Coordinates of C-alpha atoms and ligand atoms in Angstrom, one line a residue:
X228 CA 8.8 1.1 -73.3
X229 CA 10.2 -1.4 -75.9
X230 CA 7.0 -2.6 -78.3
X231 CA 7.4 -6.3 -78.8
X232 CA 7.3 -5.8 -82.6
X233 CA 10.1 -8.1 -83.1
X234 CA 8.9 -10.8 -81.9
X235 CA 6.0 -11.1 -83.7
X236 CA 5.8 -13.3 -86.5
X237 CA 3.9 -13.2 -90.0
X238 CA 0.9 -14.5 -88.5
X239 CA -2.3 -12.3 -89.1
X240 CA -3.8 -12.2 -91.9
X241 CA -0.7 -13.1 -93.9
X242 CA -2.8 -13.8 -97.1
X243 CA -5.0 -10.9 -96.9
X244 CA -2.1 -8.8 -96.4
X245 CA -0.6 -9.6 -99.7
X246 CA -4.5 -9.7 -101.2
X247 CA -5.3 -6.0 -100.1
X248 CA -2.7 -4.6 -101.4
X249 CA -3.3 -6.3 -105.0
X250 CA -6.6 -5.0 -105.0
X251 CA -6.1 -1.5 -103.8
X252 CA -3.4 -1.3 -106.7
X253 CA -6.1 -2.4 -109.2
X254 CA -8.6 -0.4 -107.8
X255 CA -6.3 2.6 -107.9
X256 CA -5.1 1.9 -111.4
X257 CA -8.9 1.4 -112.4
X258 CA -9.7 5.1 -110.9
X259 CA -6.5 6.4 -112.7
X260 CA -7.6 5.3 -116.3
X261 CA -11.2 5.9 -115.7
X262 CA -9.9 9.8 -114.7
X263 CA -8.3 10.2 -117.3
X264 CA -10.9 9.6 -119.8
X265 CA -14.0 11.7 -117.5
X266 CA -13.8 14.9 -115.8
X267 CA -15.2 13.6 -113.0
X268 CA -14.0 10.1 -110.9
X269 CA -16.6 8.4 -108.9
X270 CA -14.6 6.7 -106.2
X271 CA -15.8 3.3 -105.8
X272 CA -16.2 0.8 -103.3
X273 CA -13.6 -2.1 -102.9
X274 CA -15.3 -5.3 -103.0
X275 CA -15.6 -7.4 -100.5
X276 CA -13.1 -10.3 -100.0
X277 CA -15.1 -13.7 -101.5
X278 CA -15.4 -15.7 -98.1
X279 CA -18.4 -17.6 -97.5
X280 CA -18.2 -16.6 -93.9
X281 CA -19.2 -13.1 -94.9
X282 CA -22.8 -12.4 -93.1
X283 CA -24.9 -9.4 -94.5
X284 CA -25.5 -6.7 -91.8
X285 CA -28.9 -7.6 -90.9
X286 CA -27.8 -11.2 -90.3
X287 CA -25.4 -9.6 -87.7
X288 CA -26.9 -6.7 -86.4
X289 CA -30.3 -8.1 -85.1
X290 CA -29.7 -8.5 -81.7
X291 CA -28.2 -4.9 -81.4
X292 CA -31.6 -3.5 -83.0
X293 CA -33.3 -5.1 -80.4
X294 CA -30.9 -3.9 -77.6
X295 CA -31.4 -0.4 -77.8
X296 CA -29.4 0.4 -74.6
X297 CA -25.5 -0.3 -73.5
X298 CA -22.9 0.8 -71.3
X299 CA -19.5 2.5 -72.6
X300 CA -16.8 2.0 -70.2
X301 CA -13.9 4.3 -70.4
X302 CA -11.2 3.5 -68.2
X303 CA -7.0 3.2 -68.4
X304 CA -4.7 5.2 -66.7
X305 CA -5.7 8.8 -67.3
X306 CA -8.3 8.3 -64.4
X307 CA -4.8 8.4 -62.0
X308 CA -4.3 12.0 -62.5
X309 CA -8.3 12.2 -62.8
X310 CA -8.1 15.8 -64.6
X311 CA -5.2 17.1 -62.9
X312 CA -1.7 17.4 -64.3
X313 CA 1.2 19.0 -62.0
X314 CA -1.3 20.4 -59.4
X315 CA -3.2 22.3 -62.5
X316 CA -7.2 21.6 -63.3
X317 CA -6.5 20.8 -67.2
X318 CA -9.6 21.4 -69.1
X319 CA -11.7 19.3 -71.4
X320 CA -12.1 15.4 -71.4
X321 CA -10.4 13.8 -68.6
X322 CA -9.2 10.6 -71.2
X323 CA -7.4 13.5 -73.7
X324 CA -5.3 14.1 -70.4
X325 CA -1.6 13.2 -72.3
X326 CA -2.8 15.7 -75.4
X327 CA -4.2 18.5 -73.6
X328 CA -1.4 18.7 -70.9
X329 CA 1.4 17.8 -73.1
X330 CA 2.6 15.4 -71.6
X331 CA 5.4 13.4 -72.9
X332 CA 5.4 9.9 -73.1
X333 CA 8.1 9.6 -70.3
X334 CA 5.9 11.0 -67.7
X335 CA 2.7 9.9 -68.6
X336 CA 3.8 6.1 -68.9
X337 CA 4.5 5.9 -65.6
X338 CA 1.2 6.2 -64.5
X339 CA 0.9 2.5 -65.0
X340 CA 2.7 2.2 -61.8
X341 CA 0.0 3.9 -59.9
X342 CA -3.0 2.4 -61.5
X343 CA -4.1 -0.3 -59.0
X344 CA -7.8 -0.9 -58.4
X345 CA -8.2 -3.2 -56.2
X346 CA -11.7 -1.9 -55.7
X347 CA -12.3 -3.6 -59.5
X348 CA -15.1 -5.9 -59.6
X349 CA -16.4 -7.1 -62.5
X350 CA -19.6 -8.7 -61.3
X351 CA -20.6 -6.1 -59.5
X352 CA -20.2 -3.6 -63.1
X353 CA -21.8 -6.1 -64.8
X354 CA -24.4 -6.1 -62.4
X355 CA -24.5 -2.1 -62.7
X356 CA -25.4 -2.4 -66.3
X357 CA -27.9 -5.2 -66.3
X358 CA -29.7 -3.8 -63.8
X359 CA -30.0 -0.7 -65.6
X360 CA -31.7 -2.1 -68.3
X361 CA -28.9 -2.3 -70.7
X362 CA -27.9 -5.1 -73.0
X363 CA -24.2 -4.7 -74.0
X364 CA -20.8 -3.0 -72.8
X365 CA -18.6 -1.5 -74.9
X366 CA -15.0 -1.0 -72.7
X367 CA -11.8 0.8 -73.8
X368 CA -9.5 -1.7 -74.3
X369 CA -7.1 0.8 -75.9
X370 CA -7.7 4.6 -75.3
X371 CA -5.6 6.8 -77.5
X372 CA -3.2 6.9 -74.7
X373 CA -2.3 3.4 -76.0
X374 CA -2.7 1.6 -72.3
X375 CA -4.2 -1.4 -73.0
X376 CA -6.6 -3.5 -70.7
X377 CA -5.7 -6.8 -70.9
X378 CA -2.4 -8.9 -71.2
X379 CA -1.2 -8.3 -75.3
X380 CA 1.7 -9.9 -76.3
X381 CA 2.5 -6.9 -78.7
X382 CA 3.2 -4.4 -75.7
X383 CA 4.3 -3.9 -72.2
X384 CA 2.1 -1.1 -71.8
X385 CA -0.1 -3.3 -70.2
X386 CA -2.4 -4.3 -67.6
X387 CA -0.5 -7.3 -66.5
X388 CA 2.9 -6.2 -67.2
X389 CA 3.2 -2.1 -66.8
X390 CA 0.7 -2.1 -63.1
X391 CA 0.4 -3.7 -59.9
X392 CA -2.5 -5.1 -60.4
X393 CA -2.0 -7.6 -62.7
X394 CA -5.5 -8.9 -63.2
X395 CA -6.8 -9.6 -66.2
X396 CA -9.4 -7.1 -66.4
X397 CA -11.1 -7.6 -69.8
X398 CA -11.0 -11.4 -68.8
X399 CA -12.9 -10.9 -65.7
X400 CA -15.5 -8.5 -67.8
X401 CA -15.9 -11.6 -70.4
X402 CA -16.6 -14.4 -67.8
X403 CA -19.2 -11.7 -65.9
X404 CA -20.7 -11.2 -69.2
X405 CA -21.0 -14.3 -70.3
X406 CA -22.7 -15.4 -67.0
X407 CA -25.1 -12.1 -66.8
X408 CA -26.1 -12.8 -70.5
X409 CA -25.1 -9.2 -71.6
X410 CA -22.7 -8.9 -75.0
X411 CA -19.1 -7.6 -74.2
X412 CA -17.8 -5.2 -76.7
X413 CA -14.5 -3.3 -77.5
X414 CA -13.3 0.4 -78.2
X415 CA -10.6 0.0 -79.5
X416 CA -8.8 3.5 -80.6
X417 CA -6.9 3.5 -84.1
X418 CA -4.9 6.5 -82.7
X419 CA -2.3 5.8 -80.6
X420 CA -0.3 8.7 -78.6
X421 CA 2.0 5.4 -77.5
X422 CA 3.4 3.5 -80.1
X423 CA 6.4 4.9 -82.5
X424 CA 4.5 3.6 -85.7
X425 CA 1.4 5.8 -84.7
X426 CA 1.0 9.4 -82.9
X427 CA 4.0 8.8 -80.3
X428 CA 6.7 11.0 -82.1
X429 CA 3.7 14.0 -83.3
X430 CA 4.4 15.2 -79.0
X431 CA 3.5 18.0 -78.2
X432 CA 0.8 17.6 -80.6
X433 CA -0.1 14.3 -80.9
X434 CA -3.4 15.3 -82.6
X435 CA -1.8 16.9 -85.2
X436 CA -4.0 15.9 -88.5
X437 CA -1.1 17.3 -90.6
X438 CA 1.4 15.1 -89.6
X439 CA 2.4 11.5 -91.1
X440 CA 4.6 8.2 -89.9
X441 CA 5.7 7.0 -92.3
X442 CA 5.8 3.5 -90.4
X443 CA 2.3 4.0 -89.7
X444 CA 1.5 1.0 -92.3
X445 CA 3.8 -1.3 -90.3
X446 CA 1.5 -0.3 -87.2
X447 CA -1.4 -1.2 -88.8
X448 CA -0.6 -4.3 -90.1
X449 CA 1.5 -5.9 -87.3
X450 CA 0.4 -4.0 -83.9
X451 CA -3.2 -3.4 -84.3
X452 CA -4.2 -6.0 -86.2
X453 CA -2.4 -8.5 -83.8
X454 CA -4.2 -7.6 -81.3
X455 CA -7.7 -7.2 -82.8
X456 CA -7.0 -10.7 -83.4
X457 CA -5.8 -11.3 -79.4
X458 CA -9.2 -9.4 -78.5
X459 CA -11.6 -12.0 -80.6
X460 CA -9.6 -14.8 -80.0
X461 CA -9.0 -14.2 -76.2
X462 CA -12.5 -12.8 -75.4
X463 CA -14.9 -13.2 -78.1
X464 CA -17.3 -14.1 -79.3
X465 CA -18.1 -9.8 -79.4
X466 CA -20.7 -7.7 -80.3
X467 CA -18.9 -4.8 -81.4
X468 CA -15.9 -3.5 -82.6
X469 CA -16.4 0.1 -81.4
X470 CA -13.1 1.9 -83.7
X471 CA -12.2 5.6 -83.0
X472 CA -9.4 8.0 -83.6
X473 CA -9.9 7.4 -87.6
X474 CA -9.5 11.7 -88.2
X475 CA -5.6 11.2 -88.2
X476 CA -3.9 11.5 -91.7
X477 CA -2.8 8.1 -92.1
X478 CA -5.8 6.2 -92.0
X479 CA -7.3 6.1 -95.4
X480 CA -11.1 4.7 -96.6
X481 CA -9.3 1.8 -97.8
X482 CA -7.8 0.7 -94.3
X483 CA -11.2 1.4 -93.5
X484 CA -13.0 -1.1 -95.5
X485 CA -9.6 -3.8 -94.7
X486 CA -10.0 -3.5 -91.2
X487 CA -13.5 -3.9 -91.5
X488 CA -13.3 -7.1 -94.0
X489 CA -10.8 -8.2 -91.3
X490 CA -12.9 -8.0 -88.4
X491 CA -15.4 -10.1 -90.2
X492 CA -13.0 -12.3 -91.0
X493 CA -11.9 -12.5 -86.8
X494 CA -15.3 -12.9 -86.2
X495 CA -18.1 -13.6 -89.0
X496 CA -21.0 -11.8 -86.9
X497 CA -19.3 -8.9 -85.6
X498 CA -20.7 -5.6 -85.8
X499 CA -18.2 -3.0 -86.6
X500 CA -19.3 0.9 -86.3
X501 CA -18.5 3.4 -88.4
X502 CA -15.7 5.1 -87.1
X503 CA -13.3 2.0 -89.0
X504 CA -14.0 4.3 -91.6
X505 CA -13.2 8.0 -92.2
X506 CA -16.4 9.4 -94.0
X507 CA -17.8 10.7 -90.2
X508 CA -19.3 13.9 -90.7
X509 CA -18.1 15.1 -87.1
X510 CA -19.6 14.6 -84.2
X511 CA -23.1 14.5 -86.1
X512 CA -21.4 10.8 -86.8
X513 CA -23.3 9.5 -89.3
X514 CA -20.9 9.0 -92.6
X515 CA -21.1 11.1 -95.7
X516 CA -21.7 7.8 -97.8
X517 CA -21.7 3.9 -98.1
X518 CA -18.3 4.2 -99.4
X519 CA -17.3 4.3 -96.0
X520 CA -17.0 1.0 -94.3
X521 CA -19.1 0.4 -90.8
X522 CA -22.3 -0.9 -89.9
X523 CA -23.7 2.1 -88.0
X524 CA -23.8 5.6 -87.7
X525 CA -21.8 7.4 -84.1
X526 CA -23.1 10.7 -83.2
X527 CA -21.1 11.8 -80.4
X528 CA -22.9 13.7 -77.1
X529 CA -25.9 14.6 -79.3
X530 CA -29.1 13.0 -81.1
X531 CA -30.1 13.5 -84.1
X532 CA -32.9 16.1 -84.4
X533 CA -35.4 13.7 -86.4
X534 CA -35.4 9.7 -87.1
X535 CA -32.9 8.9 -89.6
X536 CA -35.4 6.3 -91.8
X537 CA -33.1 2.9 -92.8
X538 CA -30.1 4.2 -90.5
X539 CA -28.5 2.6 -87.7
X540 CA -27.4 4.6 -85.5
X541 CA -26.3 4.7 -82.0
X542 CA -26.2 8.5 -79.8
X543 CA -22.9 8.2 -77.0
X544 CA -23.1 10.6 -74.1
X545 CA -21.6 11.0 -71.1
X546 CA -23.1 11.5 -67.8
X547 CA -21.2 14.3 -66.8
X548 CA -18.8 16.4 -69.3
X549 CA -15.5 13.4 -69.4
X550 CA -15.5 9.8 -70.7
X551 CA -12.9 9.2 -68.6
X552 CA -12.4 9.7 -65.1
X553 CA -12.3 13.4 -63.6
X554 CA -12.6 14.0 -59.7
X555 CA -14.2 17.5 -59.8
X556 CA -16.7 16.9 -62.6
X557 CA -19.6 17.7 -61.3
X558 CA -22.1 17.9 -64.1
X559 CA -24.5 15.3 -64.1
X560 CA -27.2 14.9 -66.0
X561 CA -30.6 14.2 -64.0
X562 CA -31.8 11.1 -63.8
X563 CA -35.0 13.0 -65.7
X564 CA -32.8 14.1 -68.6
X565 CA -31.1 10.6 -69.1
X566 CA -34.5 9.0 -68.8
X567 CA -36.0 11.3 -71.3
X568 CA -33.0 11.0 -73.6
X569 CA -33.4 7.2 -73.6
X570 CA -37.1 7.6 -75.1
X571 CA -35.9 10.4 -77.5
X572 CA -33.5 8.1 -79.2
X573 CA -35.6 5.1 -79.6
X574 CA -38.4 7.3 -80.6
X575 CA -35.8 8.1 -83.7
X576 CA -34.9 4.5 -84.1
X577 CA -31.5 5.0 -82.2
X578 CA -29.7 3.2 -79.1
X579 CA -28.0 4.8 -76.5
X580 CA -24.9 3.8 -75.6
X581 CA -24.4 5.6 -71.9
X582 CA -20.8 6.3 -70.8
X583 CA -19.2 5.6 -66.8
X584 CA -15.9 6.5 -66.3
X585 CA -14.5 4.7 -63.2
X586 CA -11.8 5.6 -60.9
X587 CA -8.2 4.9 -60.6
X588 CA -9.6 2.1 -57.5
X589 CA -12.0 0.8 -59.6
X590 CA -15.5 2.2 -58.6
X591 CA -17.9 3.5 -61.0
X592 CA -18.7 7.1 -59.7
X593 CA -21.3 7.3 -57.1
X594 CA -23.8 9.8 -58.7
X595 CA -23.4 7.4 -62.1
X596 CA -24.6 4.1 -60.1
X597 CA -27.5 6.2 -59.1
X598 CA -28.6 7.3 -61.9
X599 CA -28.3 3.7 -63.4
X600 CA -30.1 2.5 -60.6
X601 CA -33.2 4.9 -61.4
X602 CA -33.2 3.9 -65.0
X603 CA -33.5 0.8 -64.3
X604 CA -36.2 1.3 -61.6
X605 CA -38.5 2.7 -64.5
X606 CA -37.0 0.0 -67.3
X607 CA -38.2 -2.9 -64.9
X608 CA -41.9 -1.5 -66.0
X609 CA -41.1 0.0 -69.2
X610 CA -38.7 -1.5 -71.2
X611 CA -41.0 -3.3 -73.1
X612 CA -41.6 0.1 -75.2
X613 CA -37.8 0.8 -75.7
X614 CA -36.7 -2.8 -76.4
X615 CA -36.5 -4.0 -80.4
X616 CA -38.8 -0.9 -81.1
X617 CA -38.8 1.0 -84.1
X618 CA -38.9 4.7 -85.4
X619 CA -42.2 6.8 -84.2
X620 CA -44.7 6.2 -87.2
X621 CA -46.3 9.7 -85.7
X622 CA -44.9 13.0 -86.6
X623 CA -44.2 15.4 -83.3
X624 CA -46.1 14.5 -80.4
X625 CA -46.8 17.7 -77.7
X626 CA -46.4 15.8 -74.7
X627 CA -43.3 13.9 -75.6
X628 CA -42.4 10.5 -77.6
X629 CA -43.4 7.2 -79.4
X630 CA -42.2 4.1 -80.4
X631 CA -43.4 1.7 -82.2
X632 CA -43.8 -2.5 -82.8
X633 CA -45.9 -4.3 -85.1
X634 CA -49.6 -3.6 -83.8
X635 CA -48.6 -1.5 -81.2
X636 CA -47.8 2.3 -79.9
X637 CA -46.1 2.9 -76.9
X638 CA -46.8 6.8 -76.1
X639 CA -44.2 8.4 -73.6
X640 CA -45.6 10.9 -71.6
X641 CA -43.4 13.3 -70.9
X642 CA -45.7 16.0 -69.7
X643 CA -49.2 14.3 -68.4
X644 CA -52.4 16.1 -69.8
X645 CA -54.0 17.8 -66.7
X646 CA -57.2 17.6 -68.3
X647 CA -57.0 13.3 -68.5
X648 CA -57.4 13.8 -71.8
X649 CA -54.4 12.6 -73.6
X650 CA -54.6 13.7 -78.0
X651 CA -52.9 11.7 -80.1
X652 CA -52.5 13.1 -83.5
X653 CA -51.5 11.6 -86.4
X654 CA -53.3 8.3 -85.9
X655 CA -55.4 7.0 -88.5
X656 CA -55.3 3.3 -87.5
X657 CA -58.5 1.8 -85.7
X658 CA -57.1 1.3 -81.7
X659 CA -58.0 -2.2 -80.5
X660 CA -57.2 -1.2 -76.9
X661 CA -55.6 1.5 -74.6
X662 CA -53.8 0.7 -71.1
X663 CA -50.9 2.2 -68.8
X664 CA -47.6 -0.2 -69.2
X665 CA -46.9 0.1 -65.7
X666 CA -50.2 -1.2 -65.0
X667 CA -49.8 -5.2 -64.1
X668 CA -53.6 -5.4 -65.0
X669 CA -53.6 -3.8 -68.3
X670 CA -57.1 -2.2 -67.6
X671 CA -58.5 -0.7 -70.4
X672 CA -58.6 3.4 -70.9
X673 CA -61.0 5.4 -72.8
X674 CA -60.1 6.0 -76.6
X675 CA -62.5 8.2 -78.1
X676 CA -61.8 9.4 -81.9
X677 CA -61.5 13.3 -83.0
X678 CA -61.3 12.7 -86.4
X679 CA -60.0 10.8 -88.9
X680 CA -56.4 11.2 -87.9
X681 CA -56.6 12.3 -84.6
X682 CA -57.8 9.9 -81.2
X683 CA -58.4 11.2 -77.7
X684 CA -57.2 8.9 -74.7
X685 CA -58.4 9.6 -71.2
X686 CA -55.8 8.8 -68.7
X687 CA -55.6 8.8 -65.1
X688 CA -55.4 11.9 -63.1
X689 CA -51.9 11.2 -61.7
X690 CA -48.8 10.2 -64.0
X691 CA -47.4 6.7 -62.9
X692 CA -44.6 8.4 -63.6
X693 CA -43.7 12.0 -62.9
X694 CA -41.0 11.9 -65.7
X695 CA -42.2 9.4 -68.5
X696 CA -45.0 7.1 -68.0
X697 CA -45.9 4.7 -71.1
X698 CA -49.7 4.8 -72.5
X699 CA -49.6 1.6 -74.8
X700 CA -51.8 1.4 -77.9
X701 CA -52.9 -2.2 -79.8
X702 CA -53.5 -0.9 -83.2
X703 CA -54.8 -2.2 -86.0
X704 CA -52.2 -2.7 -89.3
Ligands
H79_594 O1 -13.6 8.2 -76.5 C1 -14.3 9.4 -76.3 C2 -13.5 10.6 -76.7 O2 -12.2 10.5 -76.1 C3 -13.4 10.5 -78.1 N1 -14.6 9.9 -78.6 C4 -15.4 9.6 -77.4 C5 -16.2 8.3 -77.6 C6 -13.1 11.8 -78.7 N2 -12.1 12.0 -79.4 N3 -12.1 13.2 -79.8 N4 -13.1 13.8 -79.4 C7 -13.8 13.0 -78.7 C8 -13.3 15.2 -79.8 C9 -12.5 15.4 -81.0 C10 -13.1 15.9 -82.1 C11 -12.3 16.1 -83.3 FE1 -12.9 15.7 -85.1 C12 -11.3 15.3 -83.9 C13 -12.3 17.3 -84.0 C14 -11.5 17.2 -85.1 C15 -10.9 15.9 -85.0 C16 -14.0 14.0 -85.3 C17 -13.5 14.3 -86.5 C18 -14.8 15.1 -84.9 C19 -14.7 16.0 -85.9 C20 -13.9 15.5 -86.9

């Protein structure tokens, strides 16, 4: 498909463009001398542009601390052949489809042909989320594939121009968002299998970390920048810009901290995670260092075994074993494990940013919309002790989790003390009061102290809840 390269002018970012490079040259030339006169070269961080639009992070990352809890959306064309290629099962993650089945750009563009849900309806996903409990959505609007989501004026390998559908569908998410009060967010993937600037000529190995473009600059620059800009402009204001696909050899820690600069620059309170960058430390996700640009650490389909104290951080799972769509995935997470997993991370000062994958008709899967539906169910009485809480002040609790507020505990009960007696240890504070969260009434429990760290609560003899119920405690500071 012909990229409409050409006919794009010299519009974004045309002083920065000349800027960046100035200062990279300095900064390079600055590393050069200074390694030549030490053994050893401390890299160092390129300053920020002087704007005096540029927020810190704290003045733009407030409302995500509070959040806890979002939605990542992956859907484009790969959820067509929903894991099947040629009549074969092709194994791992349904969106790596065009990289794990080799499949030229030829065949796989087509696709767009086929893509047509008409089932699509934003309210209703919007709807899905909120109801869950969570706050923001972060949607592909550029896999790796390259397919994009919405009508760019940089590509035909859209949405309004490549399918029948012709809707716009990150349009339709924006108004729904807007109205439902829940932030609308981007993943937008740096690696692109698509475009002949990027990953496109690498086939059959599109991932191939060894190989360069040498256009890949021009690509940078003109294509994705563009439509970053298209994104903010056409849809914003965003929460996030949610990067990926920074492991390939081209993207360098400088292009990291431009693109990051440039983001701001889009939009002055945007967050931008860390994956802009390309100091992640694999799927653990947190980067090696603050010369890395990003706001916030990524660990992919895992948490982090302990609080990470000063860290933002955000865990990204899938339900099943795929982002994208796949037809026989089958592997779902209880709704236990999911609920429990929610707790977990914002007992480690984390969010949870939960994945759906909807179909090539536009239906997020059945067995997801349940399990959403269930969270929610226990978030309509509990989300009070996962919202804008902090790290567990406790070390390991026995029977499962705590957050934490100002004055306040919440203890999640995992497993529920047969005996009523509920220990907590750790606690040297004075507790003002005791009572269930899911109690309307707040009626006070029994807090008897051990010792001087260690208080006894005695609970009901049934859980409220069989798989987390919350025993809040007012504490003294
Ligand atoms: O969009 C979903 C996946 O398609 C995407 N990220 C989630 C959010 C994803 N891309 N790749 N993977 C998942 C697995 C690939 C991991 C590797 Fe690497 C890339 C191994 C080596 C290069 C990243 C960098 C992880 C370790 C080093």
């Amino acid at each position: 498909m012909n990229e409409k390269i050409s006919r794009l002018r010299f519009s974004t970012g045309t002083i920065k463009s000349v800027m960046y490079p100035a200062i990279m040259v300095a900064a390079i030339c600055v590393l050069l001398i200074a390694g030549c006169r030490q053994e050893e070269t401390k890299i160092t961080v390129l300053k920020a542009p002087s704007s005096k639009n540029l927020l810190c992070k704290d003045e733009r990352i407030g409302w995500w601390r509070q959040a806890r809890f979002g939605m990542f959306i992956h859907w484009g064309l790969y959820a067509v052949p929903a894991g099947e290629w040629k009549g074969e099962k092709v194994p791992g993650i349904g969106e790596w489809i065009m990289e794990r089945a080799k499949i030229p750009v030829s065949e796989y563009e087509p696709l767009a042909k086929q893509f047509n849900p008409v089932k699509f309806d934003a309210e209703q996903w919007v709807q899905i989320a909120k109801n869950a409990g969570m706050k923001y959505i972060v949607i592909t609007s550029k896999h790796h594939d390259g397919f994009c989501l919405w009508d760019t004026k940089y590509t035909d390998y859209d949405i309004m121009d490549a399918t029948p559908f012709k809707r716009d569908i990150l349009g339709e998410l924006a108004v729904e968002c807007r109205k439902q009060g829940i932030r609308l967010c981007f993943y937008h993937s740096i690696m692109d299998w698509h475009h002949p600037d990027a990953q496109a000529p690498f086939y059959p190995k599109y991932n191939d970390t060894s190989k360069s473009n040498p256009n890949f600059g021009r690509y940078v620059e003109y294509y994705l920048k563009g439509q970053l800009k298209e994104l903010v402009e056409n849809y914003g204001p965003l929460g996030i810009m949610w990067f990926d696909g920074e492991w390939i050899k081209d993207w360098t820690r400088e292009m990291g901290w431009d693109m990051f600069y440039y983001c701001l620059s889009l939009q002055p309170d945007i967050i931008v995670n860390n994956r802009v960058g390309n100091g992640r430390q694999g799927m653990r996700g947190l980067s090696k260092s603050d010369e890395f640009a990003g706001d916030y650490g990524t660990p992919e389909q895992e948490i982090p075994a302990t609080g990470l104290p000063g860290v933002d951080w955000e865990t990204c799972m899938t339900m099943n074993n795929t982002w994208g769509y796949k037809s026989y995935d089958n592997n779902w997470k209880s709704r236990e494990d999911l609920l429990r997993k929610l707790a977990d991370i914002a007992s480690k000062g984390g969010n949870f940013l939960l994945n759906v994958g909807p179909t090539a008709e536009g239906l997020i899967p059945g067995p997801s919309v349940e399990r959403l539906a269930a969270i929610g169910e226990w978030m309509n009485l509990n989300s009070e002790s996962i919202y804008g809480t902090m790290a567990s002040p406790l070390g390991e609790v026995p029977w499962g989790r705590c957050t934490a507020k100002p004055g306040k505990l919440y203890l999640h009960v995992f497993d529920w003390p047969a005996n009523t007696k509920l220990q907590v240890p750790g606690l040297k504070n004075k507790v003002k009061k005791a009572y269930l969260l899911a109690d309307k009434k707040r009626a006070r429990l029994l807090v008897t102290r051990e010792d001087k760290d260690k208080i006894t609560v005695t609970v009901p003899a049934e859980a409220p809840d069989p798989v987390n119920s919350v025993v809040v405690l007012e504490i003294e500071k």
